[in-house]
Coordinates of C-alpha atoms in Angstrom, one line a residue:
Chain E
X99 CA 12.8 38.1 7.8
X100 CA 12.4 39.5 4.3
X101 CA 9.5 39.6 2.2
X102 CA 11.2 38.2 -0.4
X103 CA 12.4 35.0 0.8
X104 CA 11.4 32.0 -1.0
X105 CA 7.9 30.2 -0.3
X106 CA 7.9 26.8 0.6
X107 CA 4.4 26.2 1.5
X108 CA 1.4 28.2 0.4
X109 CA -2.4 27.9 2.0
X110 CA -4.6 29.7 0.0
X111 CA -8.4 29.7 1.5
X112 CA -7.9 26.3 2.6
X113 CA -11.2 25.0 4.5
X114 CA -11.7 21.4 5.9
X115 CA -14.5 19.6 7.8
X116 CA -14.6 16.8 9.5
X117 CA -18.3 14.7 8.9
X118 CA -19.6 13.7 12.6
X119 CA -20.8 10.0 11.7
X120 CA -19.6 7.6 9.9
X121 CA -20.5 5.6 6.6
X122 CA -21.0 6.6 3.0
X123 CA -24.2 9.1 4.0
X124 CA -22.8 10.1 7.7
X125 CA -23.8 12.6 9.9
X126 CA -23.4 16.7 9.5
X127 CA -20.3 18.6 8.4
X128 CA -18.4 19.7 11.5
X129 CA -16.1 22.5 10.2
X130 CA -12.5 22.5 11.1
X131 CA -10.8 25.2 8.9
X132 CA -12.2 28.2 7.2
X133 CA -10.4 30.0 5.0
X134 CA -7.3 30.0 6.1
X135 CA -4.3 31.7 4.1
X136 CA -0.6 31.7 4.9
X137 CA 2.4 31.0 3.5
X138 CA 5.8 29.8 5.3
X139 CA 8.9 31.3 4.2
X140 CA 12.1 29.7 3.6
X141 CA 14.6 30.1 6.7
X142 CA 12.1 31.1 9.1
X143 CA 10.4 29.7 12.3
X144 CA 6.9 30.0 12.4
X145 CA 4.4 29.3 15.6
X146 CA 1.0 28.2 15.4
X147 CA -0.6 28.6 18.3
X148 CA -4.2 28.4 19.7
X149 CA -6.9 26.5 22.1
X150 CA -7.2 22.7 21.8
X151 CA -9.4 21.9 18.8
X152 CA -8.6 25.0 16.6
X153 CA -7.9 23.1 13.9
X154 CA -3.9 22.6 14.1
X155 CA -3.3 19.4 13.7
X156 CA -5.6 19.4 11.0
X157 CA -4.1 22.0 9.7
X158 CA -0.7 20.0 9.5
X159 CA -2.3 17.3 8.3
X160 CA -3.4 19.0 4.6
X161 CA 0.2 20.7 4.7
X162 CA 2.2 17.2 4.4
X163 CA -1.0 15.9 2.2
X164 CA -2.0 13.4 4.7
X165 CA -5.6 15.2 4.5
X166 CA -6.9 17.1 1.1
X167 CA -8.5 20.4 1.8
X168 CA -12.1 20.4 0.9
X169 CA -11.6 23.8 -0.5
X170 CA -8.8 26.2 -1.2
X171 CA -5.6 25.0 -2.2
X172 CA -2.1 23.9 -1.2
X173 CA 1.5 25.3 -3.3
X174 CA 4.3 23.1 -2.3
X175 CA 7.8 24.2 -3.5
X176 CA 9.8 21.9 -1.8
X177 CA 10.4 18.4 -2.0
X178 CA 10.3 16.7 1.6
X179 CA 8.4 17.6 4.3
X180 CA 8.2 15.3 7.2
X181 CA 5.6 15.8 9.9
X182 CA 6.6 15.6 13.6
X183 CA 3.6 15.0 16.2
X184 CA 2.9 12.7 19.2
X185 CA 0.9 10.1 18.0
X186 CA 3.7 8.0 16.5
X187 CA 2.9 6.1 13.7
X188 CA 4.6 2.9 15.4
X189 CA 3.6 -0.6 14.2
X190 CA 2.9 -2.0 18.0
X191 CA 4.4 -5.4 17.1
X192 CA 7.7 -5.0 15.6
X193 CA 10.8 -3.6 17.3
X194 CA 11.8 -0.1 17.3
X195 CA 14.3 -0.5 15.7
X196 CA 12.3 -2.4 12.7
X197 CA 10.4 0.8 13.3
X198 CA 12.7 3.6 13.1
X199 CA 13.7 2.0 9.6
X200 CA 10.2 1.9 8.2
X201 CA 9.3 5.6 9.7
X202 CA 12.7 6.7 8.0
X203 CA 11.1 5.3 4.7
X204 CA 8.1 6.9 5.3
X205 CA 9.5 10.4 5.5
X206 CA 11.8 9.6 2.4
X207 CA 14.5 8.0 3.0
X208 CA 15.9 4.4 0.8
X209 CA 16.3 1.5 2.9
X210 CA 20.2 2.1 2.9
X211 CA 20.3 5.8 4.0
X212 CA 17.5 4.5 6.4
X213 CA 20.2 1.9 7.7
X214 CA 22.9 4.3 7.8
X215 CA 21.1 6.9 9.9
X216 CA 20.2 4.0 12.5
X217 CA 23.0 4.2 15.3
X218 CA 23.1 7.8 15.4
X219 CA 19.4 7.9 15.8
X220 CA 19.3 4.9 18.3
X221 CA 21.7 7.2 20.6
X222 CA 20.3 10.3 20.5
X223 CA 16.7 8.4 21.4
X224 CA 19.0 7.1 24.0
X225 CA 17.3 3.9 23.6
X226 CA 20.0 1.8 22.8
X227 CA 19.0 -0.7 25.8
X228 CA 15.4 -1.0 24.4
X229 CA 15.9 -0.5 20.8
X230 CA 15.1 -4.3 20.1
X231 CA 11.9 -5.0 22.2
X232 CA 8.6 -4.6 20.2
X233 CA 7.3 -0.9 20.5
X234 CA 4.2 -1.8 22.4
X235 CA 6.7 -2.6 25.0
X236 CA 7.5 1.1 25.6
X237 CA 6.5 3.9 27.5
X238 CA 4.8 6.7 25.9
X239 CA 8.1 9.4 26.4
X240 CA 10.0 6.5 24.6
X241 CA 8.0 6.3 21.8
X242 CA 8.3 10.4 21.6
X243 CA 11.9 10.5 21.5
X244 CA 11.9 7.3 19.1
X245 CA 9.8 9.9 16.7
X246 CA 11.3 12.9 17.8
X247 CA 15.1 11.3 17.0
X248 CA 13.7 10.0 13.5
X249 CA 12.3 13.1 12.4
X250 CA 15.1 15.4 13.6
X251 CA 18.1 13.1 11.9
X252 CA 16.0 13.3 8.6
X253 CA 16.4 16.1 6.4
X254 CA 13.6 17.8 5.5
X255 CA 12.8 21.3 3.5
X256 CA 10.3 21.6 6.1
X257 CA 9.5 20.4 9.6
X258 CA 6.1 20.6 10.8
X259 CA 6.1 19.7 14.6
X260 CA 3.2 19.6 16.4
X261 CA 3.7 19.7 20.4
X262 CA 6.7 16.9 20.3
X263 CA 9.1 19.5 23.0
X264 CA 6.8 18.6 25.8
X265 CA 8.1 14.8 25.5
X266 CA 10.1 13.0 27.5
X267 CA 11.9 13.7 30.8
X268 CA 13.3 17.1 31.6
X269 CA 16.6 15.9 30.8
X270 CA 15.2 14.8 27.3
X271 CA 13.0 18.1 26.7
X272 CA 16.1 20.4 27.1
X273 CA 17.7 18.4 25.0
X274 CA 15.3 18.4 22.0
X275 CA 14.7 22.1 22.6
X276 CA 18.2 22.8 21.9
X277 CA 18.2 20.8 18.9
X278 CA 15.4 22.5 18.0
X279 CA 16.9 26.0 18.7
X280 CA 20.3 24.6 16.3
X281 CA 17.9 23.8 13.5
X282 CA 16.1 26.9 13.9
X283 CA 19.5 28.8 13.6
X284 CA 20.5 26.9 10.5
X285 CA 18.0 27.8 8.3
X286 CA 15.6 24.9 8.6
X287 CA 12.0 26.0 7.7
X288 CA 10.1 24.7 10.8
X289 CA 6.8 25.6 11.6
X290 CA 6.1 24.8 15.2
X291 CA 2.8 24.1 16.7
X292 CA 3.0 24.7 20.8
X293 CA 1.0 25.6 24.0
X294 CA 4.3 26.7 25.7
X295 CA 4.5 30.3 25.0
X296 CA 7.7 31.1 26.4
X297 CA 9.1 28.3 23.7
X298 CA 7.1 30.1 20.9
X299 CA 8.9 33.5 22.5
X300 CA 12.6 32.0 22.1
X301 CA 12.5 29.8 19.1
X302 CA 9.8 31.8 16.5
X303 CA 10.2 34.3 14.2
X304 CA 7.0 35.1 13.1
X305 CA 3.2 33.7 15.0
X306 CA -0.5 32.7 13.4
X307 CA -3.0 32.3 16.0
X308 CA -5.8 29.9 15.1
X309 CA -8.8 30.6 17.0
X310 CA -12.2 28.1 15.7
X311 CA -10.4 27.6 12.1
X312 CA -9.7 30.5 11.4
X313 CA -6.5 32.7 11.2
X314 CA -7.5 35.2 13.9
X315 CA -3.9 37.1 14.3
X316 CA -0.9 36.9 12.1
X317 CA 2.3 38.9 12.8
X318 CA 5.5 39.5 15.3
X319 CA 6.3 36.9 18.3
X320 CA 5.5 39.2 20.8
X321 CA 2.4 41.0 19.4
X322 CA 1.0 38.0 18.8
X323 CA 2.2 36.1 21.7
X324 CA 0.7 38.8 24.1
X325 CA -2.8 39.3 23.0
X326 CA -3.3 35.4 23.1
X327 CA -1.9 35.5 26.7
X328 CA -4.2 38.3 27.5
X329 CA -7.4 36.2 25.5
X330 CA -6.5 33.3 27.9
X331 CA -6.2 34.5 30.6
X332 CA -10.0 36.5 30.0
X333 CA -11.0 32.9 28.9
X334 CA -10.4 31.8 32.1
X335 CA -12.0 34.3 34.0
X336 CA -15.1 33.7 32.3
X337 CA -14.8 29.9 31.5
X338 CA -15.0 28.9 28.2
X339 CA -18.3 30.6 26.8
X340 CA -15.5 33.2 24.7
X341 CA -15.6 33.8 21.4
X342 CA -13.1 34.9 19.0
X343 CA -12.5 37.3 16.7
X344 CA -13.8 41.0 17.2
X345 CA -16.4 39.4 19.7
X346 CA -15.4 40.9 23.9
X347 CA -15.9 37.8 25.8
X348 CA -18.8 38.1 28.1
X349 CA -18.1 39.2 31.4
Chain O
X136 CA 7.9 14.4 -2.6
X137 CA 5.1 14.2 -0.3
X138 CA 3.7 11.5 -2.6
X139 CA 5.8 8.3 -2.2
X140 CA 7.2 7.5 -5.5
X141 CA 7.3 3.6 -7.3
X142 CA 10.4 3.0 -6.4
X143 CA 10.4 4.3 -2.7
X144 CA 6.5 2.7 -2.5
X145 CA 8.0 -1.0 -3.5
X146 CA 11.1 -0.5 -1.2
X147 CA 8.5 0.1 1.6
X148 CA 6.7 -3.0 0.8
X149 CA 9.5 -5.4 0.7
X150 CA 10.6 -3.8 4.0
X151 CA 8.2 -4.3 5.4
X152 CA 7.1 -7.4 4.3
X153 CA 10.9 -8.8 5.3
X154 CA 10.1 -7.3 8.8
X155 CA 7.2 -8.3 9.8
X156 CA 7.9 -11.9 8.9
X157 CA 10.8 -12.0 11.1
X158 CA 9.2 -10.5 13.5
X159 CA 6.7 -13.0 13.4
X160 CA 9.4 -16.0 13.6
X161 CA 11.2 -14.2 15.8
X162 CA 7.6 -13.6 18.5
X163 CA 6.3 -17.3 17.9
X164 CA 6.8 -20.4 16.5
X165 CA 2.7 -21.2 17.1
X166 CA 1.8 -18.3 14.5
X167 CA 3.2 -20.4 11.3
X168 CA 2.4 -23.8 13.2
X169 CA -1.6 -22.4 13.3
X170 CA -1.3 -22.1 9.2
X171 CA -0.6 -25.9 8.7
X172 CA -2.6 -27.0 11.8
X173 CA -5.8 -25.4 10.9
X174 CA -6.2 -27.4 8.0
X175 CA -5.0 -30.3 9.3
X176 CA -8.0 -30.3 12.3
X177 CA -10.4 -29.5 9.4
X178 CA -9.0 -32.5 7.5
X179 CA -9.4 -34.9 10.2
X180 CA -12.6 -33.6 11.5
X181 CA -14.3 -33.5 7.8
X182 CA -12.6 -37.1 7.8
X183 CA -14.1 -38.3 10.7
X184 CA -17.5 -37.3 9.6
X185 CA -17.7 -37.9 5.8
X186 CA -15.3 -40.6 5.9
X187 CA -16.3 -42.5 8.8
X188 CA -19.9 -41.2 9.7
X189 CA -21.6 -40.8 6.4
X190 CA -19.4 -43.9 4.7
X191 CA -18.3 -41.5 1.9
X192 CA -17.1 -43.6 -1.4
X193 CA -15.1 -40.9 -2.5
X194 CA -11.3 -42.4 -3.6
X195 CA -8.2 -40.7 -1.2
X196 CA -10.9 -39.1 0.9
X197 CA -8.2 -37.3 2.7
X198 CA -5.5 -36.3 0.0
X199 CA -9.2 -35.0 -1.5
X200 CA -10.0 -33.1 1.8
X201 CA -6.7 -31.9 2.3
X202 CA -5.9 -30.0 -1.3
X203 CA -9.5 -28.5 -1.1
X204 CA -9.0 -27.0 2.9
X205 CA -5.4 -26.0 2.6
X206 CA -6.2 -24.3 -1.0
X207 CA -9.3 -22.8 0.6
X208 CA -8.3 -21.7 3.7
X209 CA -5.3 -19.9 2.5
X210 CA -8.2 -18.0 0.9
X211 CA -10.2 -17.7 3.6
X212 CA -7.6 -16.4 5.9
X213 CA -5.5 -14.4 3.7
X214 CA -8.9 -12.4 2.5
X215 CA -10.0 -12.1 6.1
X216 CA -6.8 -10.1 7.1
X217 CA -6.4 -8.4 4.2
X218 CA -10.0 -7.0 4.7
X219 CA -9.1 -5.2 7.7
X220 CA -5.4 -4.1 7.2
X221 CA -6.5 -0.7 5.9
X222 CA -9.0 -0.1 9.0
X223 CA -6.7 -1.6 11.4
X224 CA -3.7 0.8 9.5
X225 CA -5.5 4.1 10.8
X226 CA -3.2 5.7 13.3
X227 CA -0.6 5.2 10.8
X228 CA -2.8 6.5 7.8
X229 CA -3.2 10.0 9.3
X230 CA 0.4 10.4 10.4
X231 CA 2.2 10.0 7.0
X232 CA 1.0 10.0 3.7
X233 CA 1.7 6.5 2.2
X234 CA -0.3 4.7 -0.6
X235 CA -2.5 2.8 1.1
X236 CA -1.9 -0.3 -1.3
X237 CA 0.4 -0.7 0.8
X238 CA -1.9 -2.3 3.7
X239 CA -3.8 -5.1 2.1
X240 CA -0.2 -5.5 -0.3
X241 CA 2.1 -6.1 3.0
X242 CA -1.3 -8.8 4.9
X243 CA -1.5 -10.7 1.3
X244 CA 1.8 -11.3 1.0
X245 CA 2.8 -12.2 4.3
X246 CA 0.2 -14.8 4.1
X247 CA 1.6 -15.7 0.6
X248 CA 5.1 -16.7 2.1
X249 CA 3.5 -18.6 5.4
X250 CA 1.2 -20.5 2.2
X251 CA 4.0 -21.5 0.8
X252 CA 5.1 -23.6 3.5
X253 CA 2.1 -25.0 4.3
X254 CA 2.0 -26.5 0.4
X255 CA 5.1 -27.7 0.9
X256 CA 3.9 -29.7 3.8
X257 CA 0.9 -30.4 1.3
X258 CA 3.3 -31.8 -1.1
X259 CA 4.7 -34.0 1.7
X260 CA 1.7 -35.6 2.6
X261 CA 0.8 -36.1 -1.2
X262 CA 4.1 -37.6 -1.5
X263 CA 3.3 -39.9 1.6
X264 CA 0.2 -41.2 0.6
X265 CA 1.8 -42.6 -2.5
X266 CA 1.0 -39.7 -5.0
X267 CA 4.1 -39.2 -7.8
X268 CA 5.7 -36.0 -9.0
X269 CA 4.4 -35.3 -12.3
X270 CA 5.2 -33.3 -15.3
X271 CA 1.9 -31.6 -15.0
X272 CA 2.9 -30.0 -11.5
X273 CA 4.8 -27.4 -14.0
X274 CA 1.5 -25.8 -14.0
X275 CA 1.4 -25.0 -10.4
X276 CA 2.9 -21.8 -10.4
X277 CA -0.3 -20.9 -12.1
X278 CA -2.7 -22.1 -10.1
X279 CA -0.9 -20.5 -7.1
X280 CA -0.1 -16.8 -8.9
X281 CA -3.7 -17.3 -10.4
X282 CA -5.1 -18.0 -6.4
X283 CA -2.8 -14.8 -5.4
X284 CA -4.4 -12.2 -7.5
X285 CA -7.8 -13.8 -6.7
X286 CA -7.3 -13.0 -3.0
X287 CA -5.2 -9.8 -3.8
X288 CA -8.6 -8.3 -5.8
X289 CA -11.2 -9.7 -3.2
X290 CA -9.3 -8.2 -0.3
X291 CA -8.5 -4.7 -1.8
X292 CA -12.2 -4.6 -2.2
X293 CA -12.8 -5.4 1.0
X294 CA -10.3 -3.4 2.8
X295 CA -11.5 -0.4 1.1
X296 CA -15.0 -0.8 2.2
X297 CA -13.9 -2.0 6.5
X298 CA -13.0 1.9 7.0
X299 CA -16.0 3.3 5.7
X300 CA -18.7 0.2 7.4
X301 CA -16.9 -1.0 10.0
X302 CA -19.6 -3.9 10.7
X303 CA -18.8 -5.4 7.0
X304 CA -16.1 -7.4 8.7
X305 CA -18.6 -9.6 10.0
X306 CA -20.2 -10.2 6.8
X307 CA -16.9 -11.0 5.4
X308 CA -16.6 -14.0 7.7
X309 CA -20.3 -14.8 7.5
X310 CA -19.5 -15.0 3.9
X311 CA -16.1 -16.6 4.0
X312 CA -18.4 -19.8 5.7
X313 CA -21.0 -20.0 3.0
X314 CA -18.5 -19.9 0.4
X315 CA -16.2 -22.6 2.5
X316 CA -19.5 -24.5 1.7
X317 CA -19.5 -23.9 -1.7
X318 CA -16.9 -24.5 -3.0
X319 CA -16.7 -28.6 -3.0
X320 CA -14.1 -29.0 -0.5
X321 CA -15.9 -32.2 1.3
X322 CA -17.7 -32.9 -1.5
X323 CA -17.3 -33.7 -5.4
X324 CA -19.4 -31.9 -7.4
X325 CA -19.8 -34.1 -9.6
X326 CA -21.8 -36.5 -7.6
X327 CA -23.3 -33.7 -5.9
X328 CA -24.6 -31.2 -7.8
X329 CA -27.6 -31.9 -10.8
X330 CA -26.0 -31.5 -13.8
X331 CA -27.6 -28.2 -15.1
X332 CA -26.7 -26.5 -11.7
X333 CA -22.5 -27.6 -12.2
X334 CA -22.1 -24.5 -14.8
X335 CA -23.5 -22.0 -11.8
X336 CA -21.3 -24.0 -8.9
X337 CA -18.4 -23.4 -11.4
X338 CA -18.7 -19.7 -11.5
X339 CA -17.1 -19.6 -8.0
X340 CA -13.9 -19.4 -8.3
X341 CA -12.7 -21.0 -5.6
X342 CA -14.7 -23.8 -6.5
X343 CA -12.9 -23.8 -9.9
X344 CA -9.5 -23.3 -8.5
X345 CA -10.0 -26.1 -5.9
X346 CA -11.2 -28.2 -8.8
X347 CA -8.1 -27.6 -10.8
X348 CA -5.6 -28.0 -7.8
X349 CA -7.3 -31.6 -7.6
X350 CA -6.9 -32.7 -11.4
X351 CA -3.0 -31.5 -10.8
X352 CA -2.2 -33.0 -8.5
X353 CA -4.6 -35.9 -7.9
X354 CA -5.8 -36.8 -11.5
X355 CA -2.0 -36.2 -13.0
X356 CA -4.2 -33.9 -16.0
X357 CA -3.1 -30.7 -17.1
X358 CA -5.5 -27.7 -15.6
X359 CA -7.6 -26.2 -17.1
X360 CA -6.4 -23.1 -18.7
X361 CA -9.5 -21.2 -20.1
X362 CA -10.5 -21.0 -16.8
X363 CA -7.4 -20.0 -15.2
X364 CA -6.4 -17.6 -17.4
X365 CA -10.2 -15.8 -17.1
X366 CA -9.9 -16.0 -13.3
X367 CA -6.8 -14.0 -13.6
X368 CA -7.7 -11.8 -16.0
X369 CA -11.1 -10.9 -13.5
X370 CA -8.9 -10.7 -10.9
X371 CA -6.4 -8.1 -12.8
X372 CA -9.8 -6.2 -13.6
X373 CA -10.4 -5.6 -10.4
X374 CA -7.4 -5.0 -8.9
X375 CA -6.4 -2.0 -11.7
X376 CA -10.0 -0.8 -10.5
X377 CA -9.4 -0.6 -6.9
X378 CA -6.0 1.0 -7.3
X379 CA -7.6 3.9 -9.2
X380 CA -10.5 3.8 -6.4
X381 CA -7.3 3.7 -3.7
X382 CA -5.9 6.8 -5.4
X383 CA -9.3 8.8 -5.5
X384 CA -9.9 7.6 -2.0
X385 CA -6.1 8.2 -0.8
X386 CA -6.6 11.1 1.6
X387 CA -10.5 10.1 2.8
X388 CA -9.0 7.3 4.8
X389 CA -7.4 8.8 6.9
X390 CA -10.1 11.2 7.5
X391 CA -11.9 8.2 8.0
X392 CA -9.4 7.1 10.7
X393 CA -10.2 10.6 12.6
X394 CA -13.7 10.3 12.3

């Protein structure tokens, strides 16, 4: 990867919280993401990676400007980028594929090219017996590779995908993980959120670790990839009184 | 862009819009068949008692009933969904980033096409109980659009306030029924009301659309116009408000849908 590929996304001191009640006046500040700075490169594959409730999907969330960070700021240089995560933004009622039009839309695409893109999305869902029954109807691996098909068929600058290879049979898994691997090869910016290390190993270029908002490691797959193994494992010797950065866990 | 542009926003709508009304034929036939029969069971009940009961001398007592509910429950209903499309949006809210005019747009016009047809059976009945077609039923359009952008503005207002108090739905319906009171559906104000209170019963205005409807299409006069066109104007007022509240809001719903 070289330094001077082109940026497509920029964080610069982004920080987010999340308020703990709700109405106008609710509750305390629960911080999600502290000053977190990182930029994804153009071509590459980079991991996120960290415990549950780090802050990653948040953290996807401000990238595709679902969320606006509370401080910092975002630089976009690129034109779509289409957000792929588990909980489906289906409309229960209507039929998948009523569905895989609209989410089409959503991500960008005009009602024609939406039309166009059907079949070959419909197939490689391999939902083609289902397809017209309303999506509340479905099974949750179903709805997965209903999103997973729509997001992969669109063309985006950048994917974000956020724990969508565990999905889906076996069968279905290896085949989205090869997919995955094709787009990684072409050139597709992806930046790939997953608990599944040896898929981080194979399919990233480059890792950020997220521990409690923060960025708490930034650099090669296996550097990266090795210390959080080793910080998990502690973590699980000790429960889950650990704390991060420069902190030993106490045993 | 991440922002959905015009063009790709109103493509959305209409999409969505043509789907979900198919869908909805498509699911049940009882969905639309509630629309006209709602009315209808208010009709004959109001009937039964103001008619019948309490010997009301009131001339077409049920063409009289019937513009009044179908005009106000349209109202009723339409601002009722529309106040919690954005709340009931949330998982969809924080997955993509979409306007979220869309949500009370797409409920409010749904209910606009399944309005249409109950009018039309409106019309019917009108026809049936010996009421003519007049020239002055060029004006409906009007009143309808005029009705449209009064329900479009009240529910924007409420859906953007469901997400943030949850509970306000409640007070919307509570509301809904007081204002189902006042608005001279069952009653003509007229006889009703002392003369120097008519002036505050008109500044509702469903009451004034309601009134209006009936001088169409029971009195054969032209509406009045004044009236309409302020309605309309109020109603553009607020909706150009709530967009720019929509806007600086965009992103804290669906934080709000997290939370």
């Amino acid at each position: 990867m070289s330094i001077n590929a082109k940026t497509m996304l920029q964080l610069e001191h982004v920080g987010f919280s999340y308020s703990s009640g709700i109405g106008l006046f609710g509750g305390t500040r629960i911080p999600a993401l502290k000053d977190v700075s990182f930029a994804v490169r153009e071509g590459e594959t980079l991991g996120l990676i960290g415990r549950n409730g780090c802050g990653k999907s948040t953290l996807l969330r401000i990238m595709t400007g679902i969320f606006k960070a509370d401080t910092g700021r975002v630089v976009r240089n690129c034109n779509r980028i289409s957000l792929l995560s588990l909980g489906v933004a289906f409309d229960r009622l209507l039929s998948g594929s009523d569905n895989l039009i609209l989410s089409c839309m959503l991500l960008g695409a005009s009602r024609k090219e939406a039309l166009a893109m059907h079949d070959d999305i419909v197939a490689y869902a391999e939902l083609e017996d289902f397809i017209d029954q309303p999506v509340k109807t479905y099974s949750s691996g179903m709805k997965a590779r209903l999103g997973f098909a729509v997001g992969m068929q669109m063309q985006a600058d950048l994917i974000l995908i956020d724990e969508v290879l565990g999905v889906g049979d076996a069968r279905f898994r290896k085949k989205a993980t090869e997919t995955m691997r094709e787009r990684v090869k072409s050139d597709q910016s992806v930046l790939f959120v997953s608990h599944s290390m040896p898929t981080v190993r194979s399919l990233c270029t480059r890792v950020i670790w997220l521990e409690q908002g923060r960025i708490h490691m930034e650099g090669e797959v296996d550097e990266v990839v090795n210390a959080y193994e080793t910080f998990m494992q502690d973590a699980r010797g000790v429960g889950s009184g650990l704390r991060a950065k420069g902190r030993s866990p106490s045993k | 862009m991440l922002t959905i542009g015009q063009r790709q926003f109103w493509d959305i709508v209409l999409t969505k819009l043509r789907l979900n009304l198919r869908s909805e034929v498509s699911k049940t036939y009882l969905g639309y068949l509630w629309w006209l029969l709602e009315p209808a069971l208010f009709v004959a009940a109001l009937y039964v008692v103001f008619g019948i009961f309490l010997k009301t001398r009131t001339d077409n007592l049920t063409v009289f009933l019937a513009v009044g509910m179908v005009t106000f429950s349209w109202f009723a209903r339409s601002v009722s969904n529309g106040s919690r499309s954005l709340d009931t949006a949330g998982s969809l809210t924080n997955q993509v980033a979409v306007p979220k005019l869309l949500f009370p747009l797409v409920v409010v016009s749904q209910d606009f096409v399944k309005q249409t047809l109950v009018f039309v059976a409106l019309f019917l009945f009108l026809f049936f109980m010996g009421f003519k077609m007049t020239h002055v039923w060029l004006s409906l359009p009007f009143l309808i659009i005029t009705q449209w952008l009064l329900i479009l503005a009240v529910a924007m207002v409420f859906a953007a306030i469901v997400p943030f108090l949850p509970d306000f739905r409640y007070l919307v319906s509570t509301g809904l029924t007081i204002l189902m009171w006042g608005s001279g559906i069952f009653y003509s104000y007229e006889d009703v009301i002392i003369a120097k209170h008519q002036d505050l019963f008109l500044l509702n205005p469903m009451a004034r659309l309601i009134k209006n409807y009936r001088q169409v299409l029971m009195d054969g006069n032209w509406p009045d116009w004044g009236a309409l066109g302020l309605i309309a104007l109020f109603a553009m007022v607020v909706i150009v408000s709530m967009l720019w509240v929509y806007k600086k809001l965009d992103t804290t719903y669906a934080r709000l849908a997290l939370q």
